[in-house]
CSV table of C-alpha atoms in Angstrom, one decimal:
chain,number,residue,atom,x,y,z
R,1,MET,CA,100.4,72.8,127.3
R,2,ASN,CA,97.2,74.9,126.7
R,3,VAL,CA,96.0,77.5,129.2
R,4,ALA,CA,92.8,79.6,129.0
R,5,ILE,CA,93.1,82.9,130.8
R,6,VAL,CA,89.8,84.8,131.6
R,7,GLY,CA,90.3,88.6,132.2
R,8,ALA,CA,92.7,90.8,130.2
R,9,GLY,CA,93.4,93.2,133.0
R,10,LYS,CA,96.9,93.9,134.4
R,11,LEU,CA,97.1,90.5,136.1
R,12,GLY,CA,95.8,88.6,133.2
R,13,VAL,CA,98.2,90.2,130.8
R,14,THR,CA,101.2,89.7,133.1
R,15,ILE,CA,100.4,86.0,133.5
R,16,THR,CA,99.9,85.7,129.8
R,17,GLU,CA,103.3,87.2,129.1
R,18,ALA,CA,105.0,84.9,131.6
R,19,PHE,CA,103.3,81.8,130.1
R,20,LEU,CA,104.1,82.7,126.5
R,21,GLY,CA,107.7,83.1,127.6
R,22,SER,CA,107.6,79.5,128.9
R,23,GLY,CA,106.3,78.1,125.6
R,24,ILE,CA,102.7,77.6,126.9
R,25,GLU,CA,99.9,78.2,124.4
R,26,VAL,CA,97.5,80.8,125.7
R,27,THR,CA,93.9,81.7,124.9
R,28,LEU,CA,92.9,85.0,126.4
R,29,ILE,CA,89.2,85.6,127.0
R,30,ASP,CA,87.6,89.0,127.8
R,31,LYS,CA,84.3,90.9,127.1
R,32,ARG,CA,86.2,94.0,125.9
R,33,ALA,CA,87.2,93.6,122.2
R,34,GLU,CA,89.5,96.7,122.2
R,35,ILE,CA,91.5,95.2,125.1
R,36,LEU,CA,91.9,91.9,123.3
R,37,GLU,CA,92.9,93.6,120.1
R,38,LYS,CA,95.7,95.4,121.9
R,39,ALA,CA,96.8,92.1,123.5
R,40,GLY,CA,96.7,90.3,120.1
R,41,SER,CA,99.0,92.9,118.6
R,42,GLN,CA,101.5,92.4,121.4
R,43,PHE,CA,101.5,88.6,121.8
R,44,ASP,CA,101.3,85.4,119.8
R,45,LEU,CA,98.0,84.0,121.2
R,46,LEU,CA,94.4,83.3,120.5
R,47,THR,CA,91.8,85.8,121.7
R,48,VAL,CA,88.1,85.2,122.3
R,49,THR,CA,85.6,88.0,122.9
R,50,GLY,CA,82.9,87.0,125.3
R,51,ASN,CA,81.7,86.4,128.8
R,52,ALA,CA,83.2,83.2,130.2
R,53,LYS,CA,80.3,82.9,132.6
R,54,ASN,CA,78.4,81.9,129.5
R,55,THR,CA,79.1,78.2,129.0
R,56,ASP,CA,78.7,78.6,125.2
R,57,VAL,CA,82.0,80.5,125.3
R,58,LEU,CA,83.7,77.7,127.2
R,59,LYS,CA,82.2,75.2,124.7
R,60,GLN,CA,83.4,77.3,121.8
R,61,ILE,CA,87.1,77.0,122.9
R,62,LYS,CA,86.6,73.3,123.9
R,63,ILE,CA,87.6,73.9,127.5
R,64,ASP,CA,87.9,70.2,128.1
R,65,THR,CA,91.0,70.1,125.8
R,66,TYR,CA,92.8,72.7,127.9
R,67,ASP,CA,95.2,71.8,130.7
R,68,HIS,CA,94.4,74.8,132.9
R,69,LEU,CA,91.9,77.6,133.1
R,70,ILE,CA,92.8,80.8,135.1
R,71,ALA,CA,90.0,83.2,136.0
R,72,CYS,CA,91.4,86.6,137.0
R,73,THR,CA,88.6,89.1,136.4
R,74,ASP,CA,88.1,91.8,138.9
R,75,ASN,CA,85.1,90.0,140.5
R,76,ASP,CA,85.7,87.1,143.0
R,77,GLU,CA,82.2,85.5,142.5
R,78,LYS,CA,82.6,85.6,138.8
R,79,ASN,CA,86.0,83.9,139.0
R,80,ILE,CA,84.6,81.2,141.3
R,81,VAL,CA,81.6,80.5,139.0
R,82,ILE,CA,83.8,80.4,135.8
R,83,CYS,CA,86.1,77.9,137.5
R,84,ARG,CA,83.2,75.8,138.6
R,85,PHE,CA,81.7,75.7,135.1
R,86,ALA,CA,85.1,74.9,133.5
R,87,LYS,CA,85.8,72.1,135.9
R,88,GLU,CA,82.3,70.6,135.4
R,89,MET,CA,82.9,70.8,131.6
R,90,GLY,CA,86.1,68.8,131.8
R,91,CYS,CA,89.0,71.2,132.4
R,92,PRO,CA,91.3,69.2,134.7
R,93,SER,CA,92.8,72.2,136.6
R,94,VAL,CA,91.2,75.6,137.4
R,95,ILE,CA,92.8,78.6,139.1
R,96,ALA,CA,90.9,81.6,140.5
R,97,ARG,CA,91.8,85.1,141.7
R,98,VAL,CA,90.0,85.5,145.0
R,99,ARG,CA,90.8,88.7,146.9
R,100,ASP,CA,88.0,89.5,149.3
R,101,PRO,CA,88.8,89.0,153.0
R,102,GLU,CA,85.5,87.3,153.6
R,103,HIS,CA,86.3,84.7,151.0
R,104,VAL,CA,89.9,84.3,152.2
R,105,ASN,CA,88.6,83.3,155.6
R,106,GLN,CA,87.0,80.2,154.0
R,107,LEU,CA,89.3,79.4,151.1
R,108,GLU,CA,89.5,75.7,151.7
R,109,PHE,CA,85.7,75.4,151.7
R,110,ILE,CA,85.5,77.5,148.5
R,111,LYS,CA,88.1,75.4,146.8
R,112,LYS,CA,86.4,72.2,147.7
R,113,ALA,CA,82.9,73.4,146.8
R,114,ALA,CA,83.9,74.9,143.5
R,115,GLY,CA,86.5,72.4,142.6
R,116,ILE,CA,89.2,75.1,142.5
R,117,ASP,CA,92.8,73.8,142.5
R,118,TYR,CA,94.7,77.0,143.2
R,119,ILE,CA,93.9,80.4,144.5
R,120,ILE,CA,95.6,83.7,143.5
R,121,ASN,CA,95.4,86.6,145.9
R,122,PRO,CA,97.7,89.5,144.8
R,123,ASP,CA,96.9,91.6,147.8
R,124,LEU,CA,97.6,88.9,150.3
R,125,SER,CA,100.8,87.9,148.4
R,126,VAL,CA,102.1,91.5,148.7
R,127,ALA,CA,101.1,91.7,152.3
R,128,ASN,CA,102.9,88.5,153.1
R,129,GLU,CA,106.1,89.7,151.4
R,130,ILE,CA,106.0,93.1,153.3
R,131,TYR,CA,105.3,91.3,156.6
R,132,LYS,CA,108.3,88.9,156.1
R,133,TYR,CA,110.5,91.9,155.3
R,134,LEU,CA,109.4,94.0,158.3
R,135,VAL,CA,109.1,91.3,160.9
R,136,GLU,CA,112.0,89.0,160.0
R,137,LYS,CA,114.1,91.9,158.6
R,138,TYR,CA,116.1,89.4,156.6
R,139,THR,CA,114.3,88.4,153.4
R,140,LEU,CA,115.9,84.9,153.6
R,141,SER,CA,115.0,82.9,156.6
R,142,ASN,CA,117.8,83.5,159.1
R,143,GLY,CA,119.6,85.1,156.2
R,144,LEU,CA,120.4,81.7,154.6
R,145,LEU,CA,119.1,79.8,151.6
R,146,SER,CA,120.7,76.4,151.1
R,147,MET,CA,120.7,74.3,147.9
R,148,GLY,CA,122.8,71.2,148.1
R,149,ASP,CA,126.4,72.1,149.1
R,150,THR,CA,125.8,75.7,148.1
R,151,SER,CA,124.2,78.5,150.2
R,152,ILE,CA,123.1,82.1,149.7
R,153,LEU,CA,123.5,84.7,152.4
R,154,GLU,CA,121.9,88.1,152.7
R,155,PHE,CA,123.5,90.8,154.9
R,156,SER,CA,124.1,94.5,155.1
R,157,SER,CA,127.4,95.9,153.6
R,158,ASN,CA,127.7,97.8,156.9
R,159,LYS,CA,128.6,94.6,158.6
R,160,ILE,CA,131.9,94.5,156.7
R,161,PRO,CA,132.8,98.2,156.3
R,162,VAL,CA,136.0,97.4,154.4
R,163,ILE,CA,134.0,96.4,151.3
R,164,ILE,CA,132.1,99.7,151.1
R,165,ASN,CA,133.1,101.9,148.1
R,166,LYS,CA,134.9,99.0,146.4
R,167,GLN,CA,134.0,97.5,143.1
R,168,VAL,CA,132.4,94.1,143.1
R,169,LYS,CA,135.3,92.6,141.1
R,170,ASN,CA,137.7,93.6,143.9
R,171,VAL,CA,135.6,92.3,146.7
R,172,GLY,CA,136.4,88.7,145.9
R,173,ARG,CA,139.8,89.1,147.6
R,174,ILE,CA,138.0,90.0,150.8
R,175,LEU,CA,135.1,87.5,150.6
R,176,ASP,CA,137.2,84.5,149.7
R,177,ARG,CA,135.5,82.0,147.4
R,178,LEU,CA,132.2,83.9,147.7
R,179,LEU,CA,130.3,85.6,144.8
R,180,ILE,CA,128.1,88.7,145.1
R,181,ILE,CA,125.1,87.8,142.9
R,182,ALA,CA,122.6,90.6,143.8
R,183,ILE,CA,122.3,93.9,145.6
R,184,SER,CA,119.3,95.5,147.2
R,185,ARG,CA,119.8,99.2,147.1
R,186,LEU,CA,117.2,101.9,148.0
R,187,GLY,CA,114.3,99.5,147.5
R,188,LYS,CA,115.5,98.1,144.2
R,189,ILE,CA,117.1,94.7,143.4
R,190,ILE,CA,120.0,95.0,141.0
R,191,ILE,CA,122.3,92.4,139.5
R,192,PRO,CA,125.8,93.8,139.8
R,193,ARG,CA,128.6,94.0,137.2
R,194,GLY,CA,132.2,93.9,137.9
R,195,ASP,CA,132.5,97.7,138.1
R,196,THR,CA,129.4,98.1,140.3
R,197,VAL,CA,130.5,99.9,143.5
R,198,ILE,CA,129.2,98.7,146.8
R,199,THR,CA,127.7,101.5,148.9
R,200,GLU,CA,126.7,102.0,152.5
R,201,ASP,CA,123.5,100.3,153.5
R,202,ASP,CA,123.5,97.9,150.5
R,203,SER,CA,121.9,94.5,151.2
R,204,LEU,CA,124.2,92.0,149.5
R,205,TYR,CA,123.2,88.5,148.4
R,206,VAL,CA,126.3,86.3,148.4
R,207,LEU,CA,126.7,82.7,147.1
R,208,GLY,CA,129.3,80.2,148.1
R,209,PRO,CA,130.1,76.8,149.6
R,210,ASN,CA,128.1,76.0,152.7
R,211,GLU,CA,131.1,76.0,155.0
R,212,GLU,CA,132.3,79.4,153.9
R,213,ILE,CA,128.7,80.9,154.1
R,214,GLN,CA,128.3,79.6,157.6
R,215,LYS,CA,131.5,81.3,158.7
R,216,LEU,CA,130.4,84.6,157.2
R,217,SER,CA,126.9,84.2,158.7
R,218,GLN,CA,128.4,84.1,162.2
R,219,ILE,CA,130.2,87.4,161.5
R,220,VAL,CA,127.3,89.4,160.0
R,221,HIS,CA,124.2,88.0,161.6
R,222,GLU,CA,122.8,87.6,165.1
R,223,GLN,CA,121.2,84.2,165.5
R,224,ASN,CA,117.4,84.3,165.0
R,225,ALA,CA,117.5,88.1,165.0
R,226,TYR,CA,114.3,90.0,164.6
R,227,THR,CA,113.7,93.7,164.3
R,228,ASP,CA,112.5,95.7,167.3
R,229,LEU,CA,109.5,96.7,165.1
R,230,GLN,CA,107.0,98.4,167.3
R,231,HIS,CA,105.1,101.1,165.3
R,232,VAL,CA,104.0,100.9,161.7
R,233,MET,CA,101.9,103.4,159.7
R,234,ILE,CA,100.0,102.1,156.6
R,235,ALA,CA,98.7,104.5,154.0
R,236,GLY,CA,95.7,102.9,152.3
R,237,GLY,CA,93.1,100.7,153.9
R,238,GLY,CA,92.4,98.5,150.9
R,239,LYS,CA,92.8,94.8,150.8
R,240,THR,CA,96.6,94.9,151.0
R,241,GLY,CA,96.5,97.4,153.9
R,242,TYR,CA,93.9,95.2,155.7
R,243,TYR,CA,95.8,92.0,155.3
R,244,LEU,CA,99.1,93.6,156.4
R,245,ALA,CA,97.6,95.4,159.4
R,246,LYS,CA,96.0,92.1,160.5
R,247,LYS,CA,99.2,90.2,160.4
R,248,LEU,CA,101.3,92.9,162.1
R,249,ASP,CA,98.7,93.3,164.8
R,250,GLU,CA,98.7,89.5,165.5
R,251,PHE,CA,102.5,89.8,165.8
R,252,GLY,CA,102.2,92.5,168.4
R,253,VAL,CA,103.0,95.6,166.4
R,254,SER,CA,101.2,98.9,167.0
R,255,VAL,CA,99.6,99.8,163.6
R,256,LYS,CA,97.9,102.9,162.3
R,257,ILE,CA,96.0,102.9,159.0
R,258,ILE,CA,95.1,106.1,157.2
R,259,GLU,CA,92.2,105.7,154.8
R,260,VAL,CA,90.4,108.4,152.8
R,261,ASP,CA,87.1,106.6,152.3
R,262,ARG,CA,84.8,106.9,155.4
R,263,ASP,CA,82.8,103.7,154.7
R,264,ARG,CA,86.1,101.7,154.3
R,265,CYS,CA,87.2,103.1,157.6
R,266,GLN,CA,84.1,101.8,159.2
R,267,TYR,CA,84.7,98.3,157.8
R,268,LEU,CA,88.4,98.3,159.0
R,269,SER,CA,87.3,99.4,162.4
R,270,GLU,CA,84.9,96.5,162.7
R,271,HIS,CA,87.3,93.9,161.4
R,272,LEU,CA,90.6,95.0,163.0
R,273,ASN,CA,90.5,94.8,166.7
R,274,ASP,CA,93.6,96.6,167.9
R,275,VAL,CA,94.5,98.7,164.9
R,276,LEU,CA,94.0,102.5,164.9
R,277,VAL,CA,92.0,103.5,161.9
R,278,LEU,CA,92.2,107.1,160.8
R,279,HIS,CA,89.9,108.8,158.4
R,280,GLY,CA,91.9,111.2,156.3
R,281,ASN,CA,94.2,111.8,153.3
R,282,ALA,CA,97.7,110.3,153.9
R,283,THR,CA,99.3,112.9,151.6
R,284,ASP,CA,98.3,115.6,154.1
R,285,PRO,CA,101.6,116.5,155.9
R,286,VAL,CA,99.7,118.1,158.8
R,287,LEU,CA,97.9,114.8,159.4
R,288,LEU,CA,101.1,112.8,159.3
R,289,GLU,CA,102.8,115.2,161.8
R,290,GLU,CA,99.8,115.0,164.1
R,291,GLU,CA,99.9,111.2,164.0
R,292,ASN,CA,103.6,111.2,164.9
R,293,ILE,CA,105.1,109.9,161.6
R,294,ASP,CA,108.6,110.6,163.0
R,295,GLU,CA,108.1,107.9,165.6
R,296,MET,CA,107.3,105.2,163.1
R,297,ASP,CA,109.7,102.3,162.6
R,298,ALA,CA,108.2,101.6,159.2
R,299,PHE,CA,105.8,103.3,156.7
R,300,VAL,CA,103.9,101.3,154.0
R,301,SER,CA,102.2,103.1,151.1
R,302,ALA,CA,99.5,100.8,149.8
R,303,THR,CA,96.8,103.0,148.2
R,304,GLY,CA,95.2,102.1,144.9
R,305,PHE,CA,97.2,104.7,143.0
R,306,ASP,CA,100.9,104.3,142.1
R,307,GLU,CA,101.5,108.0,141.9
R,308,GLU,CA,100.2,108.5,145.4
R,309,ASN,CA,102.3,105.6,146.7
R,310,LEU,CA,105.4,107.1,145.2
R,311,LEU,CA,104.6,110.5,146.7
R,312,LEU,CA,104.0,109.0,150.1
R,313,ALA,CA,107.2,107.0,150.0
R,314,LEU,CA,109.1,110.2,149.2
R,315,MET,CA,107.4,112.0,152.1
R,316,ALA,CA,108.1,109.2,154.5
R,317,ASN,CA,111.7,109.0,153.5
R,318,GLN,CA,112.2,112.7,154.3
R,319,HIS,CA,111.2,111.8,157.9
R,320,ASN,CA,114.1,109.4,158.1
R,321,ILE,CA,111.9,106.3,158.7
R,322,GLU,CA,114.1,103.2,158.7
R,323,ASP,CA,111.8,101.1,156.5
R,324,VAL,CA,109.7,102.6,153.7
R,325,VAL,CA,107.8,100.2,151.5
R,326,ALA,CA,105.7,101.0,148.5
R,327,LYS,CA,103.2,99.0,146.4
R,328,ILE,CA,103.9,99.9,142.7
R,329,SER,CA,101.9,98.2,139.9
R,330,ARG,CA,103.3,100.1,136.8
R,331,LYS,CA,106.6,98.7,135.5
R,332,SER,CA,107.3,102.1,133.9
R,333,TYR,CA,107.8,103.5,137.4
R,334,SER,CA,110.6,101.1,138.3
R,335,SER,CA,113.3,103.6,137.4
R,336,LEU,CA,111.9,106.0,140.0
R,337,ILE,CA,112.2,103.7,142.9
R,338,GLU,CA,115.9,104.1,143.6
R,339,LYS,CA,115.5,107.9,143.6
R,340,LEU,CA,112.9,107.8,146.3
R,341,GLY,CA,115.1,105.9,148.8
R,342,VAL,CA,112.4,103.3,149.7
R,343,SER,CA,113.4,100.0,151.4
R,344,MET,CA,111.3,97.8,149.1
R,345,ALA,CA,108.9,98.2,146.2
R,346,LEU,CA,106.5,95.4,145.2
R,347,ASN,CA,104.5,94.7,142.1
R,348,PRO,CA,101.4,92.5,142.9
R,349,GLN,CA,101.1,91.3,139.3
R,350,ASP,CA,104.7,90.2,139.0
R,351,ILE,CA,104.5,88.3,142.3
R,352,SER,CA,101.2,86.6,141.3
R,353,ALA,CA,102.4,85.7,137.8
R,354,SER,CA,105.5,84.0,139.3
R,355,ASN,CA,103.4,82.0,141.8
R,356,VAL,CA,100.9,80.8,139.1
R,357,LEU,CA,103.7,80.0,136.7
R,358,ARG,CA,105.5,77.8,139.3
R,359,TYR,CA,102.2,76.1,140.2
R,360,VAL,CA,101.4,75.3,136.6
R,361,GLN,CA,104.9,74.0,135.9
R,362,GLY,CA,104.8,71.8,139.0
R,363,SER,CA,108.0,69.9,139.8
R,364,LYS,CA,108.8,68.7,136.3
R,365,ARG,CA,111.4,71.3,135.7
R,366,ILE,CA,111.5,73.8,138.6
R,367,LEU,CA,113.1,72.1,141.6
R,368,PHE,CA,113.0,75.1,143.8
R,369,SER,CA,112.0,78.8,143.8
R,370,LYS,CA,112.2,81.6,146.4
R,371,LEU,CA,111.0,85.1,146.1
R,372,ILE,CA,113.3,87.9,147.2
R,373,GLN,CA,111.8,91.2,148.4
R,374,GLY,CA,108.9,90.6,146.0
R,375,GLN,CA,111.1,91.7,143.1
R,376,ALA,CA,113.3,88.8,142.1
R,377,GLU,CA,113.4,85.1,142.4
R,378,PHE,CA,116.0,82.3,143.0
R,379,ILE,CA,115.2,79.4,140.7
R,380,GLU,CA,116.8,75.9,140.7
R,381,ILE,CA,116.0,74.0,137.5
R,382,LEU,CA,116.9,70.6,136.1
R,383,ALA,CA,118.5,71.0,132.7
R,384,ASP,CA,117.0,69.0,129.9
R,385,LYS,CA,118.9,68.1,126.8
R,386,ASP,CA,116.4,69.8,124.5
R,387,MET,CA,116.4,73.2,126.4
R,388,LYS,CA,118.0,76.1,124.6
R,389,LEU,CA,119.9,76.6,127.8
R,390,THR,CA,121.9,73.4,127.4
R,391,ASN,CA,125.0,72.5,125.3
R,392,THR,CA,125.9,76.1,124.5
R,393,PRO,CA,128.7,78.2,126.1
R,394,MET,CA,127.1,80.7,128.5
R,395,ALA,CA,128.7,83.5,126.7
R,396,GLU,CA,126.6,82.6,123.7
R,397,LEU,CA,123.3,82.4,125.6
R,398,ASP,CA,120.8,85.1,125.0
R,399,LEU,CA,120.5,85.6,128.8
R,400,PRO,CA,118.3,88.7,129.5
R,401,GLU,CA,119.6,91.6,131.4
R,402,GLY,CA,118.3,91.1,134.9
R,403,ALA,CA,119.0,87.4,135.0
R,404,LEU,CA,122.2,85.6,136.2
R,405,ILE,CA,123.2,81.9,136.3
R,406,VAL,CA,124.9,81.8,139.6
R,407,ALA,CA,125.7,78.1,140.1
R,408,VAL,CA,125.7,74.7,138.4
R,409,HIS,CA,125.5,71.4,140.3
R,410,ARG,CA,126.8,68.4,138.3
R,411,GLY,CA,126.8,65.2,140.3
R,412,ASP,CA,128.9,65.9,143.4
R,413,GLU,CA,130.6,68.9,141.7
R,414,SER,CA,129.5,72.5,142.3
R,415,ILE,CA,130.5,74.9,139.5
R,416,VAL,CA,130.6,78.7,139.7
R,417,PRO,CA,130.0,79.3,136.0
R,418,ASP,CA,131.8,81.7,133.6
R,419,GLY,CA,131.4,82.5,129.9
R,420,SER,CA,132.9,79.2,128.8
R,421,THR,CA,130.7,77.0,131.0
R,422,VAL,CA,128.4,74.6,129.1
R,423,ILE,CA,125.3,73.4,130.9
R,424,GLN,CA,124.7,69.7,130.4
R,425,GLU,CA,121.7,67.4,130.6
R,426,GLY,CA,120.9,66.6,134.2
R,427,ASP,CA,122.7,69.6,135.7
R,428,LYS,CA,120.9,71.4,138.5
R,429,VAL,CA,121.1,75.1,137.6
R,430,ILE,CA,120.6,78.0,140.1
R,431,ILE,CA,119.4,81.2,138.4
R,432,PHE,CA,118.6,84.6,139.9
R,433,CYS,CA,116.2,86.7,137.9
R,434,LEU,CA,114.1,89.8,138.3
R,435,LEU,CA,110.4,89.0,138.2
R,436,SER,CA,109.9,91.5,135.4
R,437,LYS,CA,112.4,89.5,133.3
R,438,LEU,CA,110.9,86.1,133.9
R,439,PRO,CA,109.1,85.9,130.5
R,440,LEU,CA,112.4,86.4,128.7
R,441,LEU,CA,114.2,83.9,131.0
R,442,GLU,CA,111.5,81.3,130.4
R,443,LYS,CA,112.4,81.2,126.7
R,444,LEU,CA,115.7,79.7,127.6
R,445,PHE,CA,113.9,76.8,129.2
R,446,GLN,CA,111.9,76.0,126.1
R,447,SER,CA,112.6,73.0,123.9
R,448,LYS,CA,114.9,73.6,120.9
R,449,LYS,CA,112.6,71.4,118.9
R,450,LEU,CA,109.7,73.6,119.7
R,451,PHE,CA,111.7,76.6,118.7
R,452,LEU,CA,112.7,75.0,115.4
R,453,ARG,CA,109.1,74.1,114.6
R,454,ARG,CA,108.0,77.7,115.0
């Protein structure tokens, strides 16, 4: 499969990395030669310097021979035009990043008029994930995710106090026939080892037979429970803040947005009916005190600067707010998240790259995928005989740290795998993986024949 990606910014590079991990051949197009030179030194791909709005550039790469074109520059109109040109020139599938709220309100018309097949909106994707977390409280619908005769349940360790301060390898005696496959701790998703100690307030993701999971669910969850979310403060009135405030307001939550740019405040006031928009610097502790930050049920830091979002999350955590959510784009900051005590941290690029990858792959290989707290993904794949994943004991697989094969369905049999388990052709395999590790995981899905040719 050949994919042309226009725009070598954060999103374009993240999508490129995910696609290359999946064995997809990528051509990266950008006007900035120095950016492409850096990308070319990092990845095995073709780079083209030029403006993709110029049809000569699309002719040069023979766009009609590509399977997909993805336009993810920082300009919505440019992305729409590039997709329209590519479609007119014979590219069968075009994908555009479209972020502006005015465009989002008429997406179906834009898609039809420009021939766009799929829309990427990192800000809306992040807002949706935060909304689901805050409003539903459980990241999995009703706390359950079912795949065949196996289910996954999410619940707080506080619901079963006896497991707190115990190592994961010793919890199996208490949670009979159930496997702890992931832990959300202080805003960070981790994949536990046997010696990982469960702590108070951990969110545990547990896999097991449907019958056992249903029994546990009755103990740890109230049916159709929602939070008593009433007051939310959002720092940053950009696109993410706007989308989130709109959704929370429609749900009936009282929302305050703090935005430093006066013109942006005017825009927000005109487009958000029942949201209180405050002009000021959210890092000002006096302002936060005046706006009763201590009374907030949740605080979301969604400014355009990671450093500011980290600082704001730390400040909010010191006010003992139950849910503190931060938007963080730099992967190098991931190690700081646990220390800040946030409830959830999200990377817009990782979420968007995962969404685009799943769309491009279609249903040929991925049977099911589900994002968890915007940081990780449950994937169910159909094993092919040529995959590097198959016909090799799991202990010998080069499975990346941050990924875990949690179950194998073989006919009517469900297998909780161990190091000796060998995945066979036709098996349905459930994998849990951090979004940041998807490019490495995707290499296991590649064909062995492709690998040998290279």
